[in-house]
mmCIF file of C-alpha atoms and ligand atoms in Angstrom:
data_model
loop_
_atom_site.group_PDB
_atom_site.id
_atom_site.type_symbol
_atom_site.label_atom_id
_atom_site.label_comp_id
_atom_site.label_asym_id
_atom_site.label_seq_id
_atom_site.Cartn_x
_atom_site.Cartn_y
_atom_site.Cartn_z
ATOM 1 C CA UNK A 8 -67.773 181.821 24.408
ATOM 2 C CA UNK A 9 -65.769 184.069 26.946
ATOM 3 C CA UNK A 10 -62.348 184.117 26.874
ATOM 4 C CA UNK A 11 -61.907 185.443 30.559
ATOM 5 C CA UNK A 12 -61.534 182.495 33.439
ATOM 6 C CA UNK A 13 -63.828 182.606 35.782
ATOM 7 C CA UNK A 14 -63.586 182.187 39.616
ATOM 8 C CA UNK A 15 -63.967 179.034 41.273
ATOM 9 C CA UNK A 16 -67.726 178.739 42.237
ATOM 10 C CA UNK A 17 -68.672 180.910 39.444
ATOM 11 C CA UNK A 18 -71.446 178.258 37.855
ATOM 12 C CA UNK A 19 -73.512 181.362 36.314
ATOM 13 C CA UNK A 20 -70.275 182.098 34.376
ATOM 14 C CA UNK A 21 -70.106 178.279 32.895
ATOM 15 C CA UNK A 22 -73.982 178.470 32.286
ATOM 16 C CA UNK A 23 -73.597 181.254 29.967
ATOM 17 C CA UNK A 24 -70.957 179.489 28.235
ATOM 18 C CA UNK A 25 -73.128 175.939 27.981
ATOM 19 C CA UNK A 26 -75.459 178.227 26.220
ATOM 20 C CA UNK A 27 -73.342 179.709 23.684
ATOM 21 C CA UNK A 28 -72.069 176.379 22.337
ATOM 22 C CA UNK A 29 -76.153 174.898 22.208
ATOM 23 C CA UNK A 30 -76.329 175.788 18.543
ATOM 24 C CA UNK A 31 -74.609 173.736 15.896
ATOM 25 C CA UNK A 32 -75.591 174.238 13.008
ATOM 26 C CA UNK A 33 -73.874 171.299 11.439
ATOM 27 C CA UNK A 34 -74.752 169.050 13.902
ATOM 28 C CA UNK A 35 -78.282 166.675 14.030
ATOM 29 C CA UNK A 36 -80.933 169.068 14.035
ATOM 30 C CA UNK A 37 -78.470 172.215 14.379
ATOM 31 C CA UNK A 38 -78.630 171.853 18.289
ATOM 32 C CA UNK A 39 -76.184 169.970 20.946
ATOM 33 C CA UNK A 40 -78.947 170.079 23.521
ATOM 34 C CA UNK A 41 -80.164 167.045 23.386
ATOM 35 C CA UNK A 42 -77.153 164.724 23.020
ATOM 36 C CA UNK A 43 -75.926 167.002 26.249
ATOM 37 C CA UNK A 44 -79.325 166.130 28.221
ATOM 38 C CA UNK A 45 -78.673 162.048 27.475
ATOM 39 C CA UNK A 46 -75.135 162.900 28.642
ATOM 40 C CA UNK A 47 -76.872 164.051 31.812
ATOM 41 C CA UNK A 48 -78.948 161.139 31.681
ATOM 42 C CA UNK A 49 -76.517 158.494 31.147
ATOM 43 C CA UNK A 50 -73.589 159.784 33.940
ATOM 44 C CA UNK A 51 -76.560 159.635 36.740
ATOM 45 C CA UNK A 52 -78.512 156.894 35.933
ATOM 46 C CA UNK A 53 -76.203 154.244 36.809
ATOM 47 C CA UNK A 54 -77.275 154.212 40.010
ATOM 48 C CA UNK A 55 -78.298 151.531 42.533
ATOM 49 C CA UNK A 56 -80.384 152.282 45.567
ATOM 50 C CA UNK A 57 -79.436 148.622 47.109
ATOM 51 C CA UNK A 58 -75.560 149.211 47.328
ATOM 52 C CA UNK A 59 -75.924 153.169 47.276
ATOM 53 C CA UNK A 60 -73.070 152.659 43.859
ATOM 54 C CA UNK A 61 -72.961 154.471 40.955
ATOM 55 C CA UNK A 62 -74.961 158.010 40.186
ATOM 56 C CA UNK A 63 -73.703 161.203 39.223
ATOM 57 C CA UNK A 64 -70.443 161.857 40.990
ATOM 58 C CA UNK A 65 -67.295 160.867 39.363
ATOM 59 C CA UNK A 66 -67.405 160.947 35.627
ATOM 60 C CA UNK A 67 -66.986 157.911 35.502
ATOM 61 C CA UNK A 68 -67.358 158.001 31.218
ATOM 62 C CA UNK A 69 -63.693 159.596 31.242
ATOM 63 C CA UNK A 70 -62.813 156.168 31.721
ATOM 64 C CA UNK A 71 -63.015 153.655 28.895
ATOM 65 C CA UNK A 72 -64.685 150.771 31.007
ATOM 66 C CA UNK A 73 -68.163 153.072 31.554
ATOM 67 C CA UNK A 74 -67.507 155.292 28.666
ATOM 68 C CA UNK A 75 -67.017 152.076 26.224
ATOM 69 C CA UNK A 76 -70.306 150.755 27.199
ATOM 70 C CA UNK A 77 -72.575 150.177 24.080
ATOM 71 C CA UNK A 78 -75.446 152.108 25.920
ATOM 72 C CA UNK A 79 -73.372 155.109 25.681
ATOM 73 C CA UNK A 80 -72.374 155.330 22.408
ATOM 74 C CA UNK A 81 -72.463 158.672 20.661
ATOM 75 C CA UNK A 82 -71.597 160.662 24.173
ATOM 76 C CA UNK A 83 -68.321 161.000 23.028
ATOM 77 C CA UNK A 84 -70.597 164.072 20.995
ATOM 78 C CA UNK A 85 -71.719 165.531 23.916
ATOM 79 C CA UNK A 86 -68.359 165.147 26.267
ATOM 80 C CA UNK A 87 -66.508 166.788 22.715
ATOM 81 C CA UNK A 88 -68.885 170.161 23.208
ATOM 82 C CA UNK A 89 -68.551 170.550 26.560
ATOM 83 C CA UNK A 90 -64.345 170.621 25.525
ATOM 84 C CA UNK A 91 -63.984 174.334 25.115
ATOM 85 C CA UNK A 92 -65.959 175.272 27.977
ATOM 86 C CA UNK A 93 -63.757 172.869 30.500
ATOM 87 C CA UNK A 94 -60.893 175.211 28.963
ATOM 88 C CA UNK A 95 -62.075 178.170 30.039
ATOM 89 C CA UNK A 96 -63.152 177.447 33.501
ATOM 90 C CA UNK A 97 -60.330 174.892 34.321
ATOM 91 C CA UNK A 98 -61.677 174.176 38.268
ATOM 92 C CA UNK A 99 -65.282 172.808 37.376
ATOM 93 C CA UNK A 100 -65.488 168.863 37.269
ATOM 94 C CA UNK A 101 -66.586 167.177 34.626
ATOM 95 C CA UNK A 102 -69.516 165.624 36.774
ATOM 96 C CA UNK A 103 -70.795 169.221 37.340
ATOM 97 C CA UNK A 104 -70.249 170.175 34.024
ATOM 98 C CA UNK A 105 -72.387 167.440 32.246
ATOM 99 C CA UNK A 106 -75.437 167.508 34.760
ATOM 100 C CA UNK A 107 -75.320 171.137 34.521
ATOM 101 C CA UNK A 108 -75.127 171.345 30.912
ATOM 102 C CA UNK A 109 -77.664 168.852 30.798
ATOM 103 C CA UNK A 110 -79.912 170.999 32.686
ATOM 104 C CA UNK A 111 -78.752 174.430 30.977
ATOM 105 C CA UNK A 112 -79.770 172.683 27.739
ATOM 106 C CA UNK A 113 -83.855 171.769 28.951
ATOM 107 C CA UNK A 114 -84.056 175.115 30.082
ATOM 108 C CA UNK A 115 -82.508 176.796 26.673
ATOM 109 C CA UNK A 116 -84.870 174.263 24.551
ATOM 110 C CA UNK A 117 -88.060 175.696 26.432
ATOM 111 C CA UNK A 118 -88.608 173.666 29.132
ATOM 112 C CA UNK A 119 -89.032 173.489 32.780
ATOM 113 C CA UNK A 120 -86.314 175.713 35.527
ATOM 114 C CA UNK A 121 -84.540 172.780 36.272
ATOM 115 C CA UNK A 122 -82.770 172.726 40.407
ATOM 116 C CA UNK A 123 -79.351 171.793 40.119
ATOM 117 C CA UNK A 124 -76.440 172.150 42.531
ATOM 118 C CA UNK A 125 -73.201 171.925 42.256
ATOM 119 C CA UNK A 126 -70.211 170.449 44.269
ATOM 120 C CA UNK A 127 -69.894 166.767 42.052
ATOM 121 C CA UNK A 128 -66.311 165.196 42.337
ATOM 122 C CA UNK A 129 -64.298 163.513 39.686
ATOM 123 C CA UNK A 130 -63.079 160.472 40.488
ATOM 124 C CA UNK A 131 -58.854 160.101 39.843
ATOM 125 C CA UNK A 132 -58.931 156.332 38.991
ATOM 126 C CA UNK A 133 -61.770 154.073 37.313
ATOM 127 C CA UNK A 134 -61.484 151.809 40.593
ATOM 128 C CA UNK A 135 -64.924 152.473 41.886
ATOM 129 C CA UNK A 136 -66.812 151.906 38.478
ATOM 130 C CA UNK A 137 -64.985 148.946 38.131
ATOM 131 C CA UNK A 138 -65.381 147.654 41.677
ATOM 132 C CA UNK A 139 -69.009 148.037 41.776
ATOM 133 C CA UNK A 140 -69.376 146.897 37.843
ATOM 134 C CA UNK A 141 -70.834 150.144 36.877
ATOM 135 C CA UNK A 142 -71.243 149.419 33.073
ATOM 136 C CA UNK A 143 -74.503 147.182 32.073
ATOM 137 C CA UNK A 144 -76.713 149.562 34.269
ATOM 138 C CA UNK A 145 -78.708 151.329 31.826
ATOM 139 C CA UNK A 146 -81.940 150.389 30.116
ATOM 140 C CA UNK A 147 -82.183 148.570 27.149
ATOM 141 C CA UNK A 148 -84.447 150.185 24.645
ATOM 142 C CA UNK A 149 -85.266 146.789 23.199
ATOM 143 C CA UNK A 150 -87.251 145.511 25.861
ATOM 144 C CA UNK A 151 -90.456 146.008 27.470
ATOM 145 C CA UNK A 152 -92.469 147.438 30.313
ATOM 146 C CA UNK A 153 -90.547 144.905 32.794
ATOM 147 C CA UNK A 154 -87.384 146.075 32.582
ATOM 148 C CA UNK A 155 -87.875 149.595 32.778
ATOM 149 C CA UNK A 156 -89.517 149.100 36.226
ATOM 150 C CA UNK A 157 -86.572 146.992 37.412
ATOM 151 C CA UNK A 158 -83.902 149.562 35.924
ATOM 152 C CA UNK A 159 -85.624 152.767 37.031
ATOM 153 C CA UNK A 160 -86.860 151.003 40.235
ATOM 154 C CA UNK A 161 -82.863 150.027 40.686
ATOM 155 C CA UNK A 162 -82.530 154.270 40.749
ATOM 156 C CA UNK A 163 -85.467 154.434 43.196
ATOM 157 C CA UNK A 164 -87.878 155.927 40.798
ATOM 158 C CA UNK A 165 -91.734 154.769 40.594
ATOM 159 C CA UNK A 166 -94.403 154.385 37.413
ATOM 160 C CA UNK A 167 -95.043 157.858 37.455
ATOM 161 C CA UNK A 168 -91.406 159.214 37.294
ATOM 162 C CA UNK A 169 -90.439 156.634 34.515
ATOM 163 C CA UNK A 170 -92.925 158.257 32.449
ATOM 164 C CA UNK A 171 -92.158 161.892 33.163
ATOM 165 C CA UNK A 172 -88.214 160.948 32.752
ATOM 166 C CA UNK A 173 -89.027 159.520 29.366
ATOM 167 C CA UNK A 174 -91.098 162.490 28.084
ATOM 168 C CA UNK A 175 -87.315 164.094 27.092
ATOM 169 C CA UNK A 176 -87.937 161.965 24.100
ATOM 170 C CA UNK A 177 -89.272 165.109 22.540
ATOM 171 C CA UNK A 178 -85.501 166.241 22.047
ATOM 172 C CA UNK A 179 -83.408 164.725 19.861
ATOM 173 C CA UNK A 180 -82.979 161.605 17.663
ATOM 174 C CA UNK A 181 -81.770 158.030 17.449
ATOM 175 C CA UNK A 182 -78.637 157.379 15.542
ATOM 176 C CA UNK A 183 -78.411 154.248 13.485
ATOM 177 C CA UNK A 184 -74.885 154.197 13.788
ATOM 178 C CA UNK A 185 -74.673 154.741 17.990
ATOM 179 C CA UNK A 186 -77.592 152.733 19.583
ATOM 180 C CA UNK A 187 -79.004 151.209 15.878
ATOM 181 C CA UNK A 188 -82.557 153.042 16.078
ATOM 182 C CA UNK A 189 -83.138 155.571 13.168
ATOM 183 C CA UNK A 190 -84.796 159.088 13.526
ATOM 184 C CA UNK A 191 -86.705 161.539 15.853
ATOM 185 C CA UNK A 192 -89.441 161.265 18.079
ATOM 186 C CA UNK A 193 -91.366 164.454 16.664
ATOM 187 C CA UNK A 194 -91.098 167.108 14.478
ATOM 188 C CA UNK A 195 -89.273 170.111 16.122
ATOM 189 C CA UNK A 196 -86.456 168.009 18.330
ATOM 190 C CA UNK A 197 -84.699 170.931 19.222
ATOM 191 C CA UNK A 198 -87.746 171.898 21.624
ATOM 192 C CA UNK A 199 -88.948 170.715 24.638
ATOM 193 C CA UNK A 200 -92.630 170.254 25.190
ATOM 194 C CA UNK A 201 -94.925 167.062 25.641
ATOM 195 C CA UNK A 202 -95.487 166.729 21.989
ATOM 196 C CA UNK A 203 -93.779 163.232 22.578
ATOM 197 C CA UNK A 204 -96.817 162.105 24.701
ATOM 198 C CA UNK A 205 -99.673 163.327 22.620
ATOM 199 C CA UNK A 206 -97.606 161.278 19.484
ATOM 200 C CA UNK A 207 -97.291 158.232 21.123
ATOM 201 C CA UNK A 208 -101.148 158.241 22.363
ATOM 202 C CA UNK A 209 -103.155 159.684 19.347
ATOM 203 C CA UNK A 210 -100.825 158.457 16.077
ATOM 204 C CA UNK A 211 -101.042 155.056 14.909
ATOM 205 C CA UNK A 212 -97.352 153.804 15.198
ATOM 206 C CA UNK A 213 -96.840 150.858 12.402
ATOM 207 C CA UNK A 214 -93.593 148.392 13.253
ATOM 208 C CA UNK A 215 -90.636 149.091 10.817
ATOM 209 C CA UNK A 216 -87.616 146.690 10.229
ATOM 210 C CA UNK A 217 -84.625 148.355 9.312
ATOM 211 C CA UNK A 218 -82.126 146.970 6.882
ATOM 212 C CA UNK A 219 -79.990 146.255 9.996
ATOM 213 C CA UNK A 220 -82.744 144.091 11.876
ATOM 214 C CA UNK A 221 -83.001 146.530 14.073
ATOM 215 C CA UNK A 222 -86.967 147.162 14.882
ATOM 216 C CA UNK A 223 -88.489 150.122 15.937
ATOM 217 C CA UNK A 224 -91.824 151.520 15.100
ATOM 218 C CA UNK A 225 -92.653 154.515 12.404
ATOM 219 C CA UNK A 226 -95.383 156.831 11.469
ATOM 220 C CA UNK A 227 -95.193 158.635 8.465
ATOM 221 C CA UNK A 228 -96.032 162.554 8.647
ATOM 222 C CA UNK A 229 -97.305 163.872 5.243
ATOM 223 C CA UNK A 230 -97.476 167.166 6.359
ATOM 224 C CA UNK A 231 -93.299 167.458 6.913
ATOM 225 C CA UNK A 232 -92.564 164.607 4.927
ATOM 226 C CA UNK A 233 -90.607 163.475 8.059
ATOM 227 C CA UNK A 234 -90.618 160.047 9.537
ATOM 228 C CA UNK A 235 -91.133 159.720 13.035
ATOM 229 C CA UNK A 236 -90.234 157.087 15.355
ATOM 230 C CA UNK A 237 -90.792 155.170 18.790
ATOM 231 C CA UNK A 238 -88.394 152.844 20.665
ATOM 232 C CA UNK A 239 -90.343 149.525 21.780
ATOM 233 C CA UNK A 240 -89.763 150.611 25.230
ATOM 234 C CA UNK A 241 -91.723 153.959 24.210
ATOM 235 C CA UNK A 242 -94.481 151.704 22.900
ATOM 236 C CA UNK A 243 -94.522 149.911 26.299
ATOM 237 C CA UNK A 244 -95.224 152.579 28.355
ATOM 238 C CA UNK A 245 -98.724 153.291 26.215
ATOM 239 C CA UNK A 246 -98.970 149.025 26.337
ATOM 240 C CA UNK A 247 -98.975 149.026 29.980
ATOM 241 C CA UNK A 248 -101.908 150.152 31.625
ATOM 242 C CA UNK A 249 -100.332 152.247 34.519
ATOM 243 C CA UNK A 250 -98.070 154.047 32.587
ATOM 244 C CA UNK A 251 -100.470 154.581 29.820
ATOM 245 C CA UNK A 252 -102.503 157.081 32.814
ATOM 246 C CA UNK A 253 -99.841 158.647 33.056
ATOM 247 C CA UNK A 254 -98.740 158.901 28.795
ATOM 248 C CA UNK A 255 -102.277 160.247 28.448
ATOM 249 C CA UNK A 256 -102.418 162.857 31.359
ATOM 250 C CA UNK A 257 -98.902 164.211 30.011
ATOM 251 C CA UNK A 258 -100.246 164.721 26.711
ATOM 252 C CA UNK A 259 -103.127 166.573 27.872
ATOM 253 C CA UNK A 260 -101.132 168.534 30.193
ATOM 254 C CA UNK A 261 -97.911 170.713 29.729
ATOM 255 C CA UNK A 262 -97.697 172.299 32.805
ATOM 256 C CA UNK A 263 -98.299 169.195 35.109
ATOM 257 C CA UNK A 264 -95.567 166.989 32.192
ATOM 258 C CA UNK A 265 -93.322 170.264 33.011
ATOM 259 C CA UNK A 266 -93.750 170.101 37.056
ATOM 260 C CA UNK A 267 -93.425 167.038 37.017
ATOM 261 C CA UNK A 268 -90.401 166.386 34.992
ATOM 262 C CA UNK A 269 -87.994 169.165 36.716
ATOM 263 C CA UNK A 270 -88.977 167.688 39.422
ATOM 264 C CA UNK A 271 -87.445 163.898 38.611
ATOM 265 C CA UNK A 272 -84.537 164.930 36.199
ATOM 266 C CA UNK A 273 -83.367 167.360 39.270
ATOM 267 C CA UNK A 274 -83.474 164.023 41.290
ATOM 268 C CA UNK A 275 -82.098 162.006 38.797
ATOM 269 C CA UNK A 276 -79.173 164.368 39.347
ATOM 270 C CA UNK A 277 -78.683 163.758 42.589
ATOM 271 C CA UNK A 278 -78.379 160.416 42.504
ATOM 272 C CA UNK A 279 -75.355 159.079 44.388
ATOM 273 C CA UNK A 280 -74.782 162.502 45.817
ATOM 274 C CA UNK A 281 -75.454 162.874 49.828
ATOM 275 C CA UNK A 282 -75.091 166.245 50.682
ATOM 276 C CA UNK A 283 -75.187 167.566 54.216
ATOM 277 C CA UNK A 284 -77.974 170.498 55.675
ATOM 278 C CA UNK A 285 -75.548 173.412 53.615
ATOM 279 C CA UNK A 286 -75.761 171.400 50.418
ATOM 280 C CA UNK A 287 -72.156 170.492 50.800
ATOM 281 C CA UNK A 288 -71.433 167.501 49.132
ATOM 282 C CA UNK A 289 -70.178 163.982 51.770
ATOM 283 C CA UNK A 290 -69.273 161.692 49.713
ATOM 284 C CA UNK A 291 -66.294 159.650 50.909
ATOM 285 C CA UNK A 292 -64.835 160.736 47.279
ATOM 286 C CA UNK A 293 -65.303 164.001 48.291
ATOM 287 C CA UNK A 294 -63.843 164.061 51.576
ATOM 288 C CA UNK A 295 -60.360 162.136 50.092
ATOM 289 C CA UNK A 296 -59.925 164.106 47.456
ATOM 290 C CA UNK A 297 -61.963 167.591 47.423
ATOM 291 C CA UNK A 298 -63.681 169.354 45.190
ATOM 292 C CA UNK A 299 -61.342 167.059 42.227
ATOM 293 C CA UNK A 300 -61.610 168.531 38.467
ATOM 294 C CA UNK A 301 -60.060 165.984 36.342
ATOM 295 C CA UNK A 302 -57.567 166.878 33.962
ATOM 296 C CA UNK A 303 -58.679 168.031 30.326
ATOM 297 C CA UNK A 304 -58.930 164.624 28.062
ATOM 298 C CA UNK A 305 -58.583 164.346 24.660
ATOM 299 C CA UNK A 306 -59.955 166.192 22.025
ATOM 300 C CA UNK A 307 -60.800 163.801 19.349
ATOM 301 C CA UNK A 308 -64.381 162.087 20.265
ATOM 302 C CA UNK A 309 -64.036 158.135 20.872
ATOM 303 C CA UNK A 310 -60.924 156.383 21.229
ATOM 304 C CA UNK A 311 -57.236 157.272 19.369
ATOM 305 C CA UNK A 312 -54.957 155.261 18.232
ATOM 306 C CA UNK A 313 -51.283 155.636 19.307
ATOM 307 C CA UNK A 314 -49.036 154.471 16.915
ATOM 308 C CA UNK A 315 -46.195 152.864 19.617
ATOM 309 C CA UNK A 316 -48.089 150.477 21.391
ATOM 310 C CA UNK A 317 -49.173 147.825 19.075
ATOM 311 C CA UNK A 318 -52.663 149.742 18.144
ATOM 312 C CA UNK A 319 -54.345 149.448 21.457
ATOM 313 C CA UNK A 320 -56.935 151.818 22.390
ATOM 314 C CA UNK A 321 -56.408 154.495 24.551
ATOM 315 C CA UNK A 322 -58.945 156.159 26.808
ATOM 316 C CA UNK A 323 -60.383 159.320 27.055
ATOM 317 C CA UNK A 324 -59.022 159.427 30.510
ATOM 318 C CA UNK A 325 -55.107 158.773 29.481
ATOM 319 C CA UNK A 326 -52.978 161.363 31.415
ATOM 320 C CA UNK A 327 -54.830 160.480 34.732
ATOM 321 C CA UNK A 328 -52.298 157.853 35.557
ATOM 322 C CA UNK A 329 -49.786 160.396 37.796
ATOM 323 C CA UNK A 330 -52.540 161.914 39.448
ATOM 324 C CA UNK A 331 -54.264 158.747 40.220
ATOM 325 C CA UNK A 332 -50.828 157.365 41.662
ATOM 326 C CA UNK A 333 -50.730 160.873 43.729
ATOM 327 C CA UNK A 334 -54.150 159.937 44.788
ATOM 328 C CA UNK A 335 -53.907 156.351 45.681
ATOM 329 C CA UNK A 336 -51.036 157.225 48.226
ATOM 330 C CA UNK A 337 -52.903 159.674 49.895
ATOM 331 C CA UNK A 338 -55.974 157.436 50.196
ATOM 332 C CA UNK A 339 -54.152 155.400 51.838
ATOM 333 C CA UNK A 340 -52.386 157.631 55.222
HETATM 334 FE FE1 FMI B 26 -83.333 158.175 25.884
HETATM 335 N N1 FMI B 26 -82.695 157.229 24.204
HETATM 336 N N2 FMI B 26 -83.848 156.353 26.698
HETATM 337 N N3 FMI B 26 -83.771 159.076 27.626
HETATM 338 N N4 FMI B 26 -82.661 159.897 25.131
HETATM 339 C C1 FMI B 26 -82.125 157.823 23.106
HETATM 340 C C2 FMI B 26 -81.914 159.174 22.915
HETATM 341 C C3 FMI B 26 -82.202 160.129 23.827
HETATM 342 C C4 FMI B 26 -83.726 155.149 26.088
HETATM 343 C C5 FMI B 26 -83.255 154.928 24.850
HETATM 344 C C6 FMI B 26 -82.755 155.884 23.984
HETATM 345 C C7 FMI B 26 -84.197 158.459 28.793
HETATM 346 C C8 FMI B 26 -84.515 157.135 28.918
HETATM 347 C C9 FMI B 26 -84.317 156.168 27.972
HETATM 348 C C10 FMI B 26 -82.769 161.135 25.724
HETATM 349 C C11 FMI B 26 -83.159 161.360 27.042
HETATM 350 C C12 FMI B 26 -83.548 160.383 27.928
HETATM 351 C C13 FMI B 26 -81.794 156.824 22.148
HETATM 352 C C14 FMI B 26 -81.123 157.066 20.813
HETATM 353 C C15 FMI B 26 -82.179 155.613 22.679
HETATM 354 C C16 FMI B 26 -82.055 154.244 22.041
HETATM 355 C C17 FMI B 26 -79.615 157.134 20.980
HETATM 356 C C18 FMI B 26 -78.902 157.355 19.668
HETATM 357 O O1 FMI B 26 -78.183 158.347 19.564
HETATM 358 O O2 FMI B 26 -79.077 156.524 18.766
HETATM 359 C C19 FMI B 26 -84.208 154.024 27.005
HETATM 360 C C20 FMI B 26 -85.451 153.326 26.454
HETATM 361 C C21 FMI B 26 -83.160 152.996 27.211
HETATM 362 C C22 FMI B 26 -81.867 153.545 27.652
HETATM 363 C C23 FMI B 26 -84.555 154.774 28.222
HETATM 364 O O3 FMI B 26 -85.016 154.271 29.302
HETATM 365 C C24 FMI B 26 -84.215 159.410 29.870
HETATM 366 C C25 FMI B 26 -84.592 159.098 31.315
HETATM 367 C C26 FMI B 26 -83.804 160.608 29.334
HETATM 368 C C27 FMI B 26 -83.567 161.955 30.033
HETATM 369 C C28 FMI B 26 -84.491 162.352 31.013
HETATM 370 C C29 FMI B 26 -82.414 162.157 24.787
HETATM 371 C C30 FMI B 26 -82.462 163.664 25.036
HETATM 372 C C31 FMI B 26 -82.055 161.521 23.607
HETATM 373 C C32 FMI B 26 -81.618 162.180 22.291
HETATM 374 C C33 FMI B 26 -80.116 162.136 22.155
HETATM 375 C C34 FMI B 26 -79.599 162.701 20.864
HETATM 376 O O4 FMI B 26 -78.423 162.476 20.582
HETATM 377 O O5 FMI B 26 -80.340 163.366 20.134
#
């Protein structure tokens, strides 16, 4: 990590410092990659293409009514590792730091150049993500082929896409005790290839009950003594016949899986952003309040406890509440 500031603008500067904090050694599989990429994941894919709500701008997981929601448990991880690198360049916004480190993080694991462009805002008060009921959004990784097609349709994505998207299975691991599935996808999670795709269509996946009730599906590898897992929503996608096409030409193909996904995550990005024929970002946000980097939150993941007022939880976002007053009044001349 540098200890020098850099200059507002300077995105190179935070990308080398993303980099420098990917390896943990005490941490999952020694790697904060993929826990970053899901941050990524989770802060865009709120979108709706109907009302033109939610998306990447604003952070709006600084704020306890987004960041609280049980589909993003375990970010806290992610949002906690970016910390140190919000210190030393002060001006970025958090909404440019997570895609970006999101993107940094599929690059450093191996995959695909992945377009990303800055200029995200952070929004000053959780009034927008409460407005448009931004929580509830995401997938549910209990369900079936249905509901992934109405989510990712919701974002504006199309059979195709919701395959590619989910091919960043390969990195990382379920957590029993953040969404209550248990385990890895394949082998080397820390790497980013297709390996997820030729799994799911060549190994014979066997449904597992864990001691929670939670049920996922398991195949047992003998050669790393490891055991691998699928989400039912993974075992939709090779249930369905028009994914499946696309399962089986992904495992048979890197370089078209590769295209393909830095294509749709660079999208997926984007969504909620309108930018004009510069790149510059026109969001009404944007135009209120300027290029806004929200104020450093606390260190501790998850919620802390403050001992004067009667135990109740307070947000990673405390410490907005003067700025957001500042804001509010200007909003409204
Ligand atoms: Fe996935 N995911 N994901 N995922 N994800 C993870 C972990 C995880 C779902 C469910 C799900 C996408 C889509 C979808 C990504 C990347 C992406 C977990 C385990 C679950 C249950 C969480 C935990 O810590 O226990 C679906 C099925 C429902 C939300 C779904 O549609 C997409 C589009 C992406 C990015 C392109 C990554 C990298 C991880 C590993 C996180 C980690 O902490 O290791």
């Amino acid at each position: 990590m540098s200890t020098s500031k850099s200059q507002k603008g300077d995105f190179d500067a935070v990308r080398a410092d993303i980099k420098a904090l990917l390896k943990q050694p005490e941490y999952d599989d020694g790697s904060a990659g993929p826990v970053l990429v899901r941050l990524a994941w989770h802060s865009s894919g709120t979108y709706d293409i109907n009302t033109d709500t939610g998306g990447s701008n604003g952070a709006g997981m600084r704020y306890e009514y987004e960041g609280g929601d049980p589909a993003n448990a375990g970010l806290q991880h992610a949002r906690v590792f970016l910390e140190p690198v919000k210190a030393v360049h002060p001006w970025i916004t958090y909404s440019d730091l997570w895609t970006l480190a999101g993107a940094v993080a599929i690059e450093e694991a191996g995959g695909p150049k992945i377009k990303w462009q800055g200029g995200r805002t952070d929004y000053v008060d959780d009034t927008k993500i409460l407005k448009h009921k931004i929580a509830g959004r995401l997938p549910d990784a209990t369900q079936g082929a249905d509901h992934l097609r109405k989510v990712f349709y919701r974002m504006g994505f199309n059979d195709q896409e919701i395959v590619a998207l989910s091919g960043a299975h390969t990195l990382g691991r379920c957590h029993a005790d953040r969404s209550g599935f248990e385990g890895p996808w394949v082998n080397n999670p820390t790497r980013f290839s297709n390996q997820y795709f030729k799994l799911l269509s060549t190994l014979e996946w066997k449904p597992k009950t864990l001691p929670s009730g939670v049920k996922q599906f398991v195949y047992y590898d003998e050669d790393t003594e490891t055991e691998l897992m699928m989400l039912p929503t993974d075992m939709s996608l090779l249930a369905d016949p028009k994914f499946a096409v696309w399962v089986r030409k992904y495992g048979a193909d890197k370089e078209l899986f590769f295209e393909h996904f830095a294509d749709v995550f660079s999208r997926l990005m984007e969504l909620g952003i309108q930018r004009d024929a510069n790149g510059n970002i026109t969001n009404t946000d944007n135009q209120l309040g300027g290029y806004i980097s929200a104020p450093k939150k606390a260190n501790e993941p998850g919620l802390k406890k403050n001992a004067g007022d009667e135990g109740l939880p307070v947000a990673e976002a405390d410490g907005l509440e003067q700025r957001n007053a500042k804001y509010q009044a200007r909003a409204k001349l």
